[in-house]
Structure formats: C-alpha cells, structure tokens
PDB file of C-alpha atoms in Angstrom:
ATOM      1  CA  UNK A 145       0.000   0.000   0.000  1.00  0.00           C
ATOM      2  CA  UNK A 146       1.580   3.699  -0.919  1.00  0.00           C
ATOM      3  CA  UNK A 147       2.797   5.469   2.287  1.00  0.00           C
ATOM      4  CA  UNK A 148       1.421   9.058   2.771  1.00  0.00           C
ATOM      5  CA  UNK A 149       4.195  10.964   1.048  1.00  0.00           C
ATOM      6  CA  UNK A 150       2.961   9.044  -1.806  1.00  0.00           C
ATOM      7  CA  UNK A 151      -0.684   9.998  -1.539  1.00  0.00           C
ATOM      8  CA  UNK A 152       0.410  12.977  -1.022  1.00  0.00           C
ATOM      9  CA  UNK A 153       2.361  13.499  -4.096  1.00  0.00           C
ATOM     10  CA  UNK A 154      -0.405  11.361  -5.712  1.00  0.00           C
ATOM     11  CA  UNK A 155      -3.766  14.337  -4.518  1.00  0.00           C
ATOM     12  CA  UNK A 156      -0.650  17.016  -5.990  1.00  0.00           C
ATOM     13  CA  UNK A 157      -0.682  15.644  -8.990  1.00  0.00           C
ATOM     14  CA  UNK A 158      -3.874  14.967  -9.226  1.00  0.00           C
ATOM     15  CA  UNK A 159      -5.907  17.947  -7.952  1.00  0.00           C
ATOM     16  CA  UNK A 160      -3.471  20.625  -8.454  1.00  0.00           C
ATOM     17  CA  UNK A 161      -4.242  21.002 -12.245  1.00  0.00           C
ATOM     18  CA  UNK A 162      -7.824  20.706 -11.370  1.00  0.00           C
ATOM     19  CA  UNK A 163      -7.391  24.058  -9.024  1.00  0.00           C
ATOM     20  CA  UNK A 164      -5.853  25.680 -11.833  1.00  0.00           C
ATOM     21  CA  UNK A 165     -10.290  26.361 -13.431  1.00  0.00           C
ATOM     22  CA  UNK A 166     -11.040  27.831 -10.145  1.00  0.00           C
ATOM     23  CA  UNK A 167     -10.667  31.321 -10.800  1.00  0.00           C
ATOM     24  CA  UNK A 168     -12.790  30.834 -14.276  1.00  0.00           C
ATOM     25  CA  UNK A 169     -15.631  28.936 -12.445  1.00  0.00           C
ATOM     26  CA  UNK A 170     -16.500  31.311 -10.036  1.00  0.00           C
ATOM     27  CA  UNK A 171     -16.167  34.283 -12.711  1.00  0.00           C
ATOM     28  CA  UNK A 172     -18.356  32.566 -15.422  1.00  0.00           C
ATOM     29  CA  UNK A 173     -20.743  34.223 -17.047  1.00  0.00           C
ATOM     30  CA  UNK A 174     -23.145  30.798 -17.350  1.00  0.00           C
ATOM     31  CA  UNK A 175     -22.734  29.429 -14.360  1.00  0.00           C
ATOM     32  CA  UNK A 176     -24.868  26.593 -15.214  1.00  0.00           C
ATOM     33  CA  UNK A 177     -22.978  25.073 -17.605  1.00  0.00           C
ATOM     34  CA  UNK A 178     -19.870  25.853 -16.117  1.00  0.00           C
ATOM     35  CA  UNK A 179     -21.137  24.094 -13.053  1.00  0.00           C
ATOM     36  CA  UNK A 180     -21.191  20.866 -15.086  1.00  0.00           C
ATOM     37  CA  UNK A 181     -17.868  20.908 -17.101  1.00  0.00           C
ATOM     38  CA  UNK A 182     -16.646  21.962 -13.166  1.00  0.00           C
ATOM     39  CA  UNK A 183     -18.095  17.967 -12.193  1.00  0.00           C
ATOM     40  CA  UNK A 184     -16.893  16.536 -15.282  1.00  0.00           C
ATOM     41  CA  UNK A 185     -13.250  17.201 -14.223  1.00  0.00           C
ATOM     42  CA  UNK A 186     -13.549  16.918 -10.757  1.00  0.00           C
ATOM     43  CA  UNK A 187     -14.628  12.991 -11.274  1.00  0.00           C
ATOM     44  CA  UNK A 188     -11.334  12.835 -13.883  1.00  0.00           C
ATOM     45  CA  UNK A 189      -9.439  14.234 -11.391  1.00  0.00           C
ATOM     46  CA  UNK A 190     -10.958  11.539  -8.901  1.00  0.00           C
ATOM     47  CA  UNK A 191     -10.258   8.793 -11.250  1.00  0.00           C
ATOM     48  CA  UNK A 192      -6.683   9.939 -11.954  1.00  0.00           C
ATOM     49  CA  UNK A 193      -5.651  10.165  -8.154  1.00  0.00           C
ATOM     50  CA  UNK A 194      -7.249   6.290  -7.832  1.00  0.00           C
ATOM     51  CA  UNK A 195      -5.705   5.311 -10.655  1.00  0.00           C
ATOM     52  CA  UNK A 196      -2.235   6.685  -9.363  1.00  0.00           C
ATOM     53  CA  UNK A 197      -2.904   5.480  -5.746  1.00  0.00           C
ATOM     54  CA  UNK A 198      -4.049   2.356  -5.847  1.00  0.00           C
ATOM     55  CA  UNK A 199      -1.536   1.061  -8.599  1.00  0.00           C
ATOM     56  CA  UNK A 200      -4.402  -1.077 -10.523  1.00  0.00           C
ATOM     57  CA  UNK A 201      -2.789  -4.637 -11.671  1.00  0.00           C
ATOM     58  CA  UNK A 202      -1.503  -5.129 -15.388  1.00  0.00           C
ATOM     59  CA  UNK A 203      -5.072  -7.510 -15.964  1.00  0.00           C
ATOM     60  CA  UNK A 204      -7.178  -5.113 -13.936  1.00  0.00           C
ATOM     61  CA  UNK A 205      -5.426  -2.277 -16.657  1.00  0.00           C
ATOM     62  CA  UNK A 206      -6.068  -4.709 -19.931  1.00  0.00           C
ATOM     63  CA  UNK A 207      -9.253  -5.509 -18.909  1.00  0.00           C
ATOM     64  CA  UNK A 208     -10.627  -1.862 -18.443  1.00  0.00           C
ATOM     65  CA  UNK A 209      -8.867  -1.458 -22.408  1.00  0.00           C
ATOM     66  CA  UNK A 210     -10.818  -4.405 -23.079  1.00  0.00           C
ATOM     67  CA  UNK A 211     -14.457  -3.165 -22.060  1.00  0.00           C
ATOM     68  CA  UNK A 212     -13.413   0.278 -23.294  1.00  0.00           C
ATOM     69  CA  UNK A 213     -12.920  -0.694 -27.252  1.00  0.00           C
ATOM     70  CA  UNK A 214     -15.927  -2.747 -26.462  1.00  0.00           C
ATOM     71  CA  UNK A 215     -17.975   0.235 -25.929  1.00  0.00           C
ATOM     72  CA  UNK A 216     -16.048   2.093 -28.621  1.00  0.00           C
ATOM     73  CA  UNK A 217     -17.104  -1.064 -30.813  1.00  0.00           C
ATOM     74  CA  UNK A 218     -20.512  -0.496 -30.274  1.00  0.00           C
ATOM     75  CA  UNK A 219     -20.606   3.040 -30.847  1.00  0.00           C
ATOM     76  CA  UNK A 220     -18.495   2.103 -34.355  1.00  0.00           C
ATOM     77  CA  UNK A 221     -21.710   0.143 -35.128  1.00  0.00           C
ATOM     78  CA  UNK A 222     -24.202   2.593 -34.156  1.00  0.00           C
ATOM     79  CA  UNK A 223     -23.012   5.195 -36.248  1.00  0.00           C
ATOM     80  CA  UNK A 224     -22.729   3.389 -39.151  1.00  0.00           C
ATOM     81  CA  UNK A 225     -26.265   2.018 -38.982  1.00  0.00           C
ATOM     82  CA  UNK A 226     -26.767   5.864 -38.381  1.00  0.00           C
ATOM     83  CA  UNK A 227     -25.140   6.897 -41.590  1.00  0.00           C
ATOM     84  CA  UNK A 228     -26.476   4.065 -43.830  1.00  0.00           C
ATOM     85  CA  UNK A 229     -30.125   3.766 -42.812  1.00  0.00           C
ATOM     86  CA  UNK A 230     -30.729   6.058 -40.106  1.00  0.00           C
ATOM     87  CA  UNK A 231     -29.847   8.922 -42.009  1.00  0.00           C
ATOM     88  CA  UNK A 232     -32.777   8.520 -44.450  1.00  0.00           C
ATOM     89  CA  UNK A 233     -35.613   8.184 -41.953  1.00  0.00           C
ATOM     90  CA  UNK A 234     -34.428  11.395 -40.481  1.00  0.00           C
ATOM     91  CA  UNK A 235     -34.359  13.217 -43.007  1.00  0.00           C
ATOM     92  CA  UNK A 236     -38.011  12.058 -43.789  1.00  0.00           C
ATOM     93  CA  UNK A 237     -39.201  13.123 -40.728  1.00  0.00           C
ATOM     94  CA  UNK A 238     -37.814  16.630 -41.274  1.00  0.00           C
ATOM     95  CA  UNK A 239     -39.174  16.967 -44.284  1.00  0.00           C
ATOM     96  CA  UNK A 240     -43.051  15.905 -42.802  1.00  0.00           C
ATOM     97  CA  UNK A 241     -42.358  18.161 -39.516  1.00  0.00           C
ATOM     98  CA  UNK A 242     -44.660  21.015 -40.295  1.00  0.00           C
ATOM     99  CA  UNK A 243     -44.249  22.636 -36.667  1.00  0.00           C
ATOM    100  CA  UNK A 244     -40.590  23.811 -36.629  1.00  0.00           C
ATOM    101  CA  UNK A 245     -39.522  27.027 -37.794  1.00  0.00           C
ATOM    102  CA  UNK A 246     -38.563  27.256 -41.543  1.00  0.00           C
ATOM    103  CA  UNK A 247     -34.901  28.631 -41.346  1.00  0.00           C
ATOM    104  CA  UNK A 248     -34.339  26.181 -38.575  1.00  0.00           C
ATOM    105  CA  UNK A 249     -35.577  22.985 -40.691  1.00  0.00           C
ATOM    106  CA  UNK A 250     -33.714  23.793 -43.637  1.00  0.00           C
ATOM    107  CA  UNK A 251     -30.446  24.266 -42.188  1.00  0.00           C
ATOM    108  CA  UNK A 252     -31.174  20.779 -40.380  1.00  0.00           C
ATOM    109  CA  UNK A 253     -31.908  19.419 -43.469  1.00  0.00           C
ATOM    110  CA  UNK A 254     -28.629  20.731 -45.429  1.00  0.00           C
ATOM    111  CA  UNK A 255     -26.363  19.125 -42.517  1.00  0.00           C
ATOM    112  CA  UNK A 256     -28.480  15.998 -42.914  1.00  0.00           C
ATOM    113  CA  UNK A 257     -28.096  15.825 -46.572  1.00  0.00           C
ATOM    114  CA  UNK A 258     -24.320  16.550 -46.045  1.00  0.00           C
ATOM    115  CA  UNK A 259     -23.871  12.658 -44.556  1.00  0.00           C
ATOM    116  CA  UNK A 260     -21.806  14.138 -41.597  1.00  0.00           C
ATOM    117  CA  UNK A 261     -24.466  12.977 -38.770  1.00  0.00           C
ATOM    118  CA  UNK A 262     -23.943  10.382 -36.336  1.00  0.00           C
ATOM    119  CA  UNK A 263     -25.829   9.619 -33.738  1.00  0.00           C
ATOM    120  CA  UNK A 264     -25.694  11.822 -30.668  1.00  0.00           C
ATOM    121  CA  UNK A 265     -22.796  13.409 -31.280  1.00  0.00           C
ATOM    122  CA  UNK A 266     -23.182  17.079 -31.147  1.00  0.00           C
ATOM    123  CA  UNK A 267     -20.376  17.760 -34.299  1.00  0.00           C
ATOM    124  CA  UNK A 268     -18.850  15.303 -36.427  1.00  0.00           C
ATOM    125  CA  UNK A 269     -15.196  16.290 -35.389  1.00  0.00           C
ATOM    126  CA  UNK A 270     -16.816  15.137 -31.747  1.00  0.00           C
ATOM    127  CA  UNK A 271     -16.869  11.519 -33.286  1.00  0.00           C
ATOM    128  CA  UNK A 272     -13.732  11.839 -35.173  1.00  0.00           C
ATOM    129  CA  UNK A 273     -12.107  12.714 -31.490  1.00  0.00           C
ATOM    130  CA  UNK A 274     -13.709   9.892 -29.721  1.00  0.00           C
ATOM    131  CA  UNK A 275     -12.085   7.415 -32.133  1.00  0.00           C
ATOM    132  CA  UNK A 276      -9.417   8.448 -32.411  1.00  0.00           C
ATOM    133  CA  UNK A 277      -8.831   8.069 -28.781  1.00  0.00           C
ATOM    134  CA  UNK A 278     -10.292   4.673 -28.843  1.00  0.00           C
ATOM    135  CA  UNK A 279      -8.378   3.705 -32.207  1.00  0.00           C
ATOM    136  CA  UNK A 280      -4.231   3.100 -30.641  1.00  0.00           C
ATOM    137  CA  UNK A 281      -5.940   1.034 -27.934  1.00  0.00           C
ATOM    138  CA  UNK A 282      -7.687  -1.171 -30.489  1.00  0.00           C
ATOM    139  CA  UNK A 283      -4.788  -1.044 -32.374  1.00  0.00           C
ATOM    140  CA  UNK A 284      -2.687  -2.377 -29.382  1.00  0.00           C
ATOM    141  CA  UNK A 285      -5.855  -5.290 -28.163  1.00  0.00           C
ATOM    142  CA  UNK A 286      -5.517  -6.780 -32.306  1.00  0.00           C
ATOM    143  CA  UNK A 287      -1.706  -6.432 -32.012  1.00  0.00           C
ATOM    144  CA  UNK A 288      -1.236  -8.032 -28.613  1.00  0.00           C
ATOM    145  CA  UNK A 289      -3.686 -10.680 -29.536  1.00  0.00           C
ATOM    146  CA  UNK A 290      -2.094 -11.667 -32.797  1.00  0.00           C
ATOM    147  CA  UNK A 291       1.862 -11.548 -31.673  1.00  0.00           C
ATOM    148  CA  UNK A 292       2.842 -14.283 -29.437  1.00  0.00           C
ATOM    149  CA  UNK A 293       6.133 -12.953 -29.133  1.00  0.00           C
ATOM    150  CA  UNK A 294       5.006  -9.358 -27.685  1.00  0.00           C
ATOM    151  CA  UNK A 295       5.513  -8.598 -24.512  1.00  0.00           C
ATOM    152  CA  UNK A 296       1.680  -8.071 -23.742  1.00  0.00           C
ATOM    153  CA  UNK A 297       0.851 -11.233 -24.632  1.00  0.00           C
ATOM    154  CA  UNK A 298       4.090 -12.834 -22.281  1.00  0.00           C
ATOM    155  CA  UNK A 299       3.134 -15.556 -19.239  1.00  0.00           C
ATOM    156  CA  UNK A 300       2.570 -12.878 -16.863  1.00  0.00           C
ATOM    157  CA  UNK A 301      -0.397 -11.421 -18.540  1.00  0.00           C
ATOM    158  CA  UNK A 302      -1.662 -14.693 -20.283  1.00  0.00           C
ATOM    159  CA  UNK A 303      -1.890 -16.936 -16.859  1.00  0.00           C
ATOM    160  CA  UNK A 304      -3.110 -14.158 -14.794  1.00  0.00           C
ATOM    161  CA  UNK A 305      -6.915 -14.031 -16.120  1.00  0.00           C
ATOM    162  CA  UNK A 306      -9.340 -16.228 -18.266  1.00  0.00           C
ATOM    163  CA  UNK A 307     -10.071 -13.471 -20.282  1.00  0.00           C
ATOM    164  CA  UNK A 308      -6.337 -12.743 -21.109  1.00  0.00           C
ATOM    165  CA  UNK A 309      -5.836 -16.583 -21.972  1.00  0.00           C
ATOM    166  CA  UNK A 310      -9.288 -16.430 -24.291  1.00  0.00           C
ATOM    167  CA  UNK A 311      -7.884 -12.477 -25.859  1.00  0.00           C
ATOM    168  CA  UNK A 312      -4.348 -14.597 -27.324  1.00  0.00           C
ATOM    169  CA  UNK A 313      -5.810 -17.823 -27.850  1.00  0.00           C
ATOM    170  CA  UNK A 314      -9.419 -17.475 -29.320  1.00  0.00           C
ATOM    171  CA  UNK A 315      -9.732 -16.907 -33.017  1.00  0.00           C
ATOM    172  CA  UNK A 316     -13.131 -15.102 -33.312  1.00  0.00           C
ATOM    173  CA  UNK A 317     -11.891 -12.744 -30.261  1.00  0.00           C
ATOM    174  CA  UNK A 318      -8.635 -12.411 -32.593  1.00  0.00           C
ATOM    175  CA  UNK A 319     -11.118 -11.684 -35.471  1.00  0.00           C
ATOM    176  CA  UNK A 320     -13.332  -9.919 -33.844  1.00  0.00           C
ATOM    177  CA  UNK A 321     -10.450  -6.859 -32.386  1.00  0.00           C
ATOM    178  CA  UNK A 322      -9.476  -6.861 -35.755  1.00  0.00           C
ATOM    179  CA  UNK A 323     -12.642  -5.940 -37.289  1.00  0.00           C
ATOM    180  CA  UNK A 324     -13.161  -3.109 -34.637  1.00  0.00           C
ATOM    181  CA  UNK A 325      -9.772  -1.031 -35.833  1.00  0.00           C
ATOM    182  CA  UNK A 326     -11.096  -1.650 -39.272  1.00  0.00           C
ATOM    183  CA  UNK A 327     -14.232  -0.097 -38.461  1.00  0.00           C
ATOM    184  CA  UNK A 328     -12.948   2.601 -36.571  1.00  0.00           C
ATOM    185  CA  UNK A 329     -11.104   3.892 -39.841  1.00  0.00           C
ATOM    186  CA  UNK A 330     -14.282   3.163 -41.059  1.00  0.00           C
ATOM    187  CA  UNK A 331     -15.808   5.626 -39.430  1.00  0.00           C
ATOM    188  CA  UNK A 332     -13.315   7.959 -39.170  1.00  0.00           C
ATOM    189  CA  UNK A 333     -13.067   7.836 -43.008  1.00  0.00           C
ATOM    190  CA  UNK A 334     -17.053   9.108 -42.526  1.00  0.00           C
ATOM    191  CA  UNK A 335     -17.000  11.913 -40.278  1.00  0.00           C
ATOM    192  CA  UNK A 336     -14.563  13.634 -43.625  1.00  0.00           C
ATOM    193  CA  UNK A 337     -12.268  15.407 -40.190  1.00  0.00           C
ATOM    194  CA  UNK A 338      -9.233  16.657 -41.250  1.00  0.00           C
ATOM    195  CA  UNK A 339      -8.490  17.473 -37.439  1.00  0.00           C
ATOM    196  CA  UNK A 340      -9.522  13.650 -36.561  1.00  0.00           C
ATOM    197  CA  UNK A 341      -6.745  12.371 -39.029  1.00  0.00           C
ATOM    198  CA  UNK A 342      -4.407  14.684 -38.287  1.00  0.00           C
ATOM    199  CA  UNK A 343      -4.647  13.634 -34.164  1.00  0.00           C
ATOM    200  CA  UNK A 344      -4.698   9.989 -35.499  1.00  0.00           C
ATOM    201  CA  UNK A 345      -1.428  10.216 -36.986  1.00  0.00           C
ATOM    202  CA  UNK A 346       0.093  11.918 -33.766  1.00  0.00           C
ATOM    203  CA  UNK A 347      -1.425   9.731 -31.394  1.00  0.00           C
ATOM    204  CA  UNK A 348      -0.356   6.568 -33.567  1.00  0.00           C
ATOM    205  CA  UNK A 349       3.416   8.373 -33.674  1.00  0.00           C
ATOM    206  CA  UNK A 350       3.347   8.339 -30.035  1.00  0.00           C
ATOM    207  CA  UNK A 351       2.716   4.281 -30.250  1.00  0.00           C
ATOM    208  CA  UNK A 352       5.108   3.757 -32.796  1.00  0.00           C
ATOM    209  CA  UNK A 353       7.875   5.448 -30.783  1.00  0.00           C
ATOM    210  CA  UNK A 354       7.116   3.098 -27.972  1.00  0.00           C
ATOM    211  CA  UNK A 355       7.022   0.188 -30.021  1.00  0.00           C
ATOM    212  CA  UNK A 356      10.176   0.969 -31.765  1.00  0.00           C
ATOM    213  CA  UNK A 357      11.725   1.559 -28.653  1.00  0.00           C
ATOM    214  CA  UNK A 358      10.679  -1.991 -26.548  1.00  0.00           C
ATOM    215  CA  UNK A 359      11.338  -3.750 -30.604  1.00  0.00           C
ATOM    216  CA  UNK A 360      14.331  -2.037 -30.874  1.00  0.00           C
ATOM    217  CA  UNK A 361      13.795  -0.994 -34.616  1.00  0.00           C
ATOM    218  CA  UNK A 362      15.723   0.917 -36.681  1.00  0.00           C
ATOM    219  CA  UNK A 363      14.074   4.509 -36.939  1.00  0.00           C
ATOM    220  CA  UNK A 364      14.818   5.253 -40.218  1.00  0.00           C
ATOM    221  CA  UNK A 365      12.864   1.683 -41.498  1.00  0.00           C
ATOM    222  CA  UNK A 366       9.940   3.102 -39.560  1.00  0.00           C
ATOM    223  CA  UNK A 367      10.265   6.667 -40.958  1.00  0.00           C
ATOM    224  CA  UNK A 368       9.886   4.916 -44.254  1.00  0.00           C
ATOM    225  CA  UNK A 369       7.070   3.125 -43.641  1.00  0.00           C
ATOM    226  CA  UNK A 370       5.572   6.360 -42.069  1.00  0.00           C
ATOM    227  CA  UNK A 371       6.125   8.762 -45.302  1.00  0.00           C
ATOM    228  CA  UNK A 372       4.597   6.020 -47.215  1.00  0.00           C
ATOM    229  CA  UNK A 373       1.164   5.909 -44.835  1.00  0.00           C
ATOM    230  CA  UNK A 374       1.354   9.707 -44.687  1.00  0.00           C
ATOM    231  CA  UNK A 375       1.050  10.293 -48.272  1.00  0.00           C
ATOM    232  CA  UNK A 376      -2.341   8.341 -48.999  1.00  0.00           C
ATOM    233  CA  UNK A 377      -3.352   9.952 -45.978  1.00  0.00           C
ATOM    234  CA  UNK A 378      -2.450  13.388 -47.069  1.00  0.00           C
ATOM    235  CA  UNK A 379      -4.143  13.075 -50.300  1.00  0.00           C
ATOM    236  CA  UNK A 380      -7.223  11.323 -48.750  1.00  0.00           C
ATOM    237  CA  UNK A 381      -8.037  15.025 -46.689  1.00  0.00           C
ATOM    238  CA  UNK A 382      -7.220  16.969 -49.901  1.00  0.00           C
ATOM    239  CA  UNK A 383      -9.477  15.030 -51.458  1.00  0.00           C
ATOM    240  CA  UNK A 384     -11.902  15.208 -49.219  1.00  0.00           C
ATOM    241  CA  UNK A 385     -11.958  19.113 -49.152  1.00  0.00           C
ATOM    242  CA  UNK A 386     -12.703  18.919 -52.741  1.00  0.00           C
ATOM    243  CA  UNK A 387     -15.508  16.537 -52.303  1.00  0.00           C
ATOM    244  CA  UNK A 388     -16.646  19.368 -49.556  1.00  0.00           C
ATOM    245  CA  UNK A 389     -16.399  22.172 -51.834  1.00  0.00           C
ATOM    246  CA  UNK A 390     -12.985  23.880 -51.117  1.00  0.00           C
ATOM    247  CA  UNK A 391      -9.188  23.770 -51.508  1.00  0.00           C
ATOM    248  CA  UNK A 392      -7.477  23.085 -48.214  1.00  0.00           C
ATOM    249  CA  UNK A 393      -4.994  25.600 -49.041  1.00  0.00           C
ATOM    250  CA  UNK A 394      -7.464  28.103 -50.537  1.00  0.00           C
ATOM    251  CA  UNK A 395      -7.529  30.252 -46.940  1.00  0.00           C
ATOM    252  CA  UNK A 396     -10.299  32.461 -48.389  1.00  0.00           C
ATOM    253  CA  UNK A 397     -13.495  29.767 -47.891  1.00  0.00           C
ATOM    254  CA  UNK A 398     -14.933  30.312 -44.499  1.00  0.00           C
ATOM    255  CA  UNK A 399     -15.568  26.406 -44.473  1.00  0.00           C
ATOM    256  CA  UNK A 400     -12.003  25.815 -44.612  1.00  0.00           C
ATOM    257  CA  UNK A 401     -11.054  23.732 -41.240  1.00  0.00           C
ATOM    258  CA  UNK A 402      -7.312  25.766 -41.299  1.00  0.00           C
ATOM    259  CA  UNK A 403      -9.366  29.183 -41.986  1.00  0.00           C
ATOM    260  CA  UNK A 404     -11.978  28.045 -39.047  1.00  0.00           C
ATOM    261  CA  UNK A 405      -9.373  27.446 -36.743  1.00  0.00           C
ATOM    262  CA  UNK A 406      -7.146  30.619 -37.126  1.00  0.00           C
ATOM    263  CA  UNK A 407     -10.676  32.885 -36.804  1.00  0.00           C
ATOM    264  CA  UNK A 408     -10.888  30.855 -33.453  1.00  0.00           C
ATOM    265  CA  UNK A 409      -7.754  31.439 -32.194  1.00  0.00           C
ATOM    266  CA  UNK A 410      -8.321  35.351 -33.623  1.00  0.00           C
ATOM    267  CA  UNK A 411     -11.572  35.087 -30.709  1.00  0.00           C
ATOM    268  CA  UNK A 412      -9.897  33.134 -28.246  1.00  0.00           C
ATOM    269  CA  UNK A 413      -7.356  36.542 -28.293  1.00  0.00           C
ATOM    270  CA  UNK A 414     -10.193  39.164 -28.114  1.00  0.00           C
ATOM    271  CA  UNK A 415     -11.833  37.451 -25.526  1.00  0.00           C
ATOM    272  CA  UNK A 416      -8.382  36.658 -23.287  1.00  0.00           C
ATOM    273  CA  UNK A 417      -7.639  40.712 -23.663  1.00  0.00           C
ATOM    274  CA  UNK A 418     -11.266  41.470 -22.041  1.00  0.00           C
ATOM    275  CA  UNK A 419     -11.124  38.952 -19.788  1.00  0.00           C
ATOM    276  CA  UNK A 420      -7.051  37.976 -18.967  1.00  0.00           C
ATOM    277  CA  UNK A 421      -7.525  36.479 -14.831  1.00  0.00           C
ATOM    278  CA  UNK A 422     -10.314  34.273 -15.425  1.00  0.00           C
ATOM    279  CA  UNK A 423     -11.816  33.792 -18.450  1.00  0.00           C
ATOM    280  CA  UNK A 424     -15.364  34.065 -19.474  1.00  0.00           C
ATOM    281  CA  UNK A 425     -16.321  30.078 -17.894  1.00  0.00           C
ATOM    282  CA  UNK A 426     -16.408  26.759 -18.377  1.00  0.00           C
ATOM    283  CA  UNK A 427     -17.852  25.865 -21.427  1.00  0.00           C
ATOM    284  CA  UNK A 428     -19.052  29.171 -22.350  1.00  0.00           C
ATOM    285  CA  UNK A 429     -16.423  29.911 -25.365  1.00  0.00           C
ATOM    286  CA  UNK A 430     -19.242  28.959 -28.061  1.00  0.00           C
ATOM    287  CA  UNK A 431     -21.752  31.178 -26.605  1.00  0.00           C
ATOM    288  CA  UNK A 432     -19.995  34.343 -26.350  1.00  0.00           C
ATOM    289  CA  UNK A 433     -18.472  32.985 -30.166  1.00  0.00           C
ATOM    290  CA  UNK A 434     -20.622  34.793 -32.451  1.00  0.00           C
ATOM    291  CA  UNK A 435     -20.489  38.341 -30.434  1.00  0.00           C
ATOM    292  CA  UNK A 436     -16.854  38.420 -31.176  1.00  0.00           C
ATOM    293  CA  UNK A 437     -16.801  37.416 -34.512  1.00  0.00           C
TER     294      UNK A 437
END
C-alpha cells in the first residue's frame, strides 16, 4: 500500500491542475454550464488520483482497455447504422415536420443531406475525437492478440486471467479486435475530419515510438514506412476538401477547417484581452463565439 508521502504526491498531482479552473468557475458568465464541465473534471481528477494510488494490476489495466474498445465497438456500429439507414428516416421526418420554424428545418436538413451525422454526437469532429482516442488502444488489443512474441501477450499477462488466456488464444476474439480497428477507420473515413486524421497520426506516432523503442527498430525503417502511410493519408483530406467544396490551401473559404481554426484562435485573443484572470467560464467559449466574430 503507498505510504502518505505518496498519496500525497499522488492528490498534488492529481488535484493541483484541477485548481488551476477555479478562478474561471466562479467568474463565469453561465454558471450553469460551467457548473457541469466543473463535475466533469472533478470525477477525472478523482479517477486519476485512484488510478495513481491504488496502482491497478496489469489484468485489472487490460481488462478496463478491453471493455473500453468494447464500448467504442458499439458506438463504431451505431453510427454506421446511423449513416447508412438512419440517415434517411431522419431526413423524412424533417421533411413531414410542419411545426418547426422554416430557417431552422432547412439548415437541419442541409447538414443531414451533407452525410456528416452520427448519432448523438453534437459535431462530427466530436466523433472523429472519440475514435481516435479509442483507435491506438484497439490497435494495441488486435496487435497483442495476434503476436505471441510481444511482450503483452508474455506468461505474466496470459496466466493471470481467463479473459487474457481467451484475448491470445481465441480466433473469433482475434477476429473480432481486428474488425473493430477496421471499423474505426471506417468511421473515421465518414465523419470527412481533417483534425480527426491529423490527431490519429500523432497519437499513432506516439505508439510507434514506444514500439520501436521496446522492438528495438531501426528509426529510419519506420520513418519509411511512415512517409509512405502519410502520403495516402495526405491526399485522402485533400481530397476530401474537394468533395466538400474547397481547396485546403485556398484560406479564403470560411468552411475551410485551417481558416476556421485561425478565426478561433483570432476570438480566443479578443476574448483573453477582455477577460485575462479568469476567463469568461467553463464551457461558455461557443456562446460568447458569435459576439466576437
């Protein structure tokens, strides 16, 4: 069990960050909202001091992974049956709503007819964020069920759990965290986010780097192999600002996602010079948006 220096260190690390919103909770100008981003990270900070203190075993940690990309696997699914059928009964019901307000409807109906609506996700690039958080750890379940020779997949881990034996050993499992990184792409490939691909590539960077260090691979063999998934990548988001409507370089189309994010950080520097101590709240940046622009 940790000694109290550790826990100590441990509630420092933990909470310490977490004081750091103080000043912009109690100055918000919402104070509802901010009130629940304020309980969102309190129970993250909670979670991150447990998972410090109580030093959670290496099965207890692969099989929290495990019911994670389950969950992640599910959502995968919903959102394509979203795309492919639900899609088209929603936009029929639109249509035959006769109560809603007419500017309101159509614009509903142009984001439906764009394809780029999943579920309950709020924004596409919400999706696109979710898996590609979800994505290296499905990457590293198919991986570590598939290599023998890994590390992960070592006596230690395989002896310690049913599950773990039935993860390395159990074909449809083996097929099954296979299909879930496919259809994570899948899906991925469907929200059309530039920002979603370009975190994919720097989250799977940070994987590689940690594989090639435990492998003990050459780097430049790697960098190779890199350049040469970069490239479809790279023309796969030019494409898909074409398909869109835009050039991603053309800085002049309000819908571009580089033009978007530069008029952002343009607000986020009004609004720090009117408010510089505390901010304007938690989760009140989008509603105070539009009076800036």
């Amino acid at each position: 069990s940790p000694t109290y220096d550790e826990i100590e260190k441990h509630l420092l690390i933990s909470f310490l960050p977490f004081l750091a919103i103080l000043p912009s909770f109690y100055s918000t100008i919402n104070a509802h909202r901010s009130l629940e981003i304020f309980v969102l990270f309190f129970s993250f900070a909670c979670l991150f001091f447990y998972l410090n203190a109580a030093i959670p075993s290496r099965a207890q940690i692969l099989r929290a992974i495990f019911f994670l990309c389950l969950v992640a696997f599910a959502v995968d699914l919903y959102c394509i049956y979203q795309y492919f059928i639900g899609l088209s009964k929603l936009k029929s019901l639109l249509a035959n709503t006769e109560s809603m307000d007419p500017g309101f409807k159509s614009a509903l109906l142009t984001r439906v007819s764009s394809g780029r609506v999943f579920g309950n996700f709020a924004l596409p690039n919400s999706l696109a964020g979710f898996v590609c958080m979800m994505l290296p750890l499905q990457l590293f379940l198919a991986y570590s069920a598939c290599s023998s020779s890994d590390p992960i997949c070592a006596a230690e881990w395989r002896n310690s759990e049913v599950l773990l034996k039935r993860i390395s050993q159990d074909p449809f499992i083996r097929f099954a965290l296979i299909l879930q990184v496919a259809l994570g792409l899948v899906v991925l490939i469907l929200t059309q986010s530039f920002g979603g691909w370009l975190c994919l590539l720097v989250s799977l960077a940070f994987l590689s780097r940690y594989w090639i260090k435990q492998q003990k691979i050459s780097l430049l063999a790697v960098l190779l192999q890199w350049i040469v998934i970069a490239v479809p990548i790279g023309a796969w988001i030019f494409w898909v600002s074409k398909r869109r409507g835009f050039g991603l370089l053309n800085f002049s189309i309000y819908e571009n996602p580089i033009t978007l994010r530069w008029l952002n950080f343009k607000v986020a520097l009004s609004i720090f010079r009117d408010f510089p101590w505390s901010g304007v709240g938690l989760e009140n940046y989008g509603t105070i948006n539009p009076v800036y622009q």
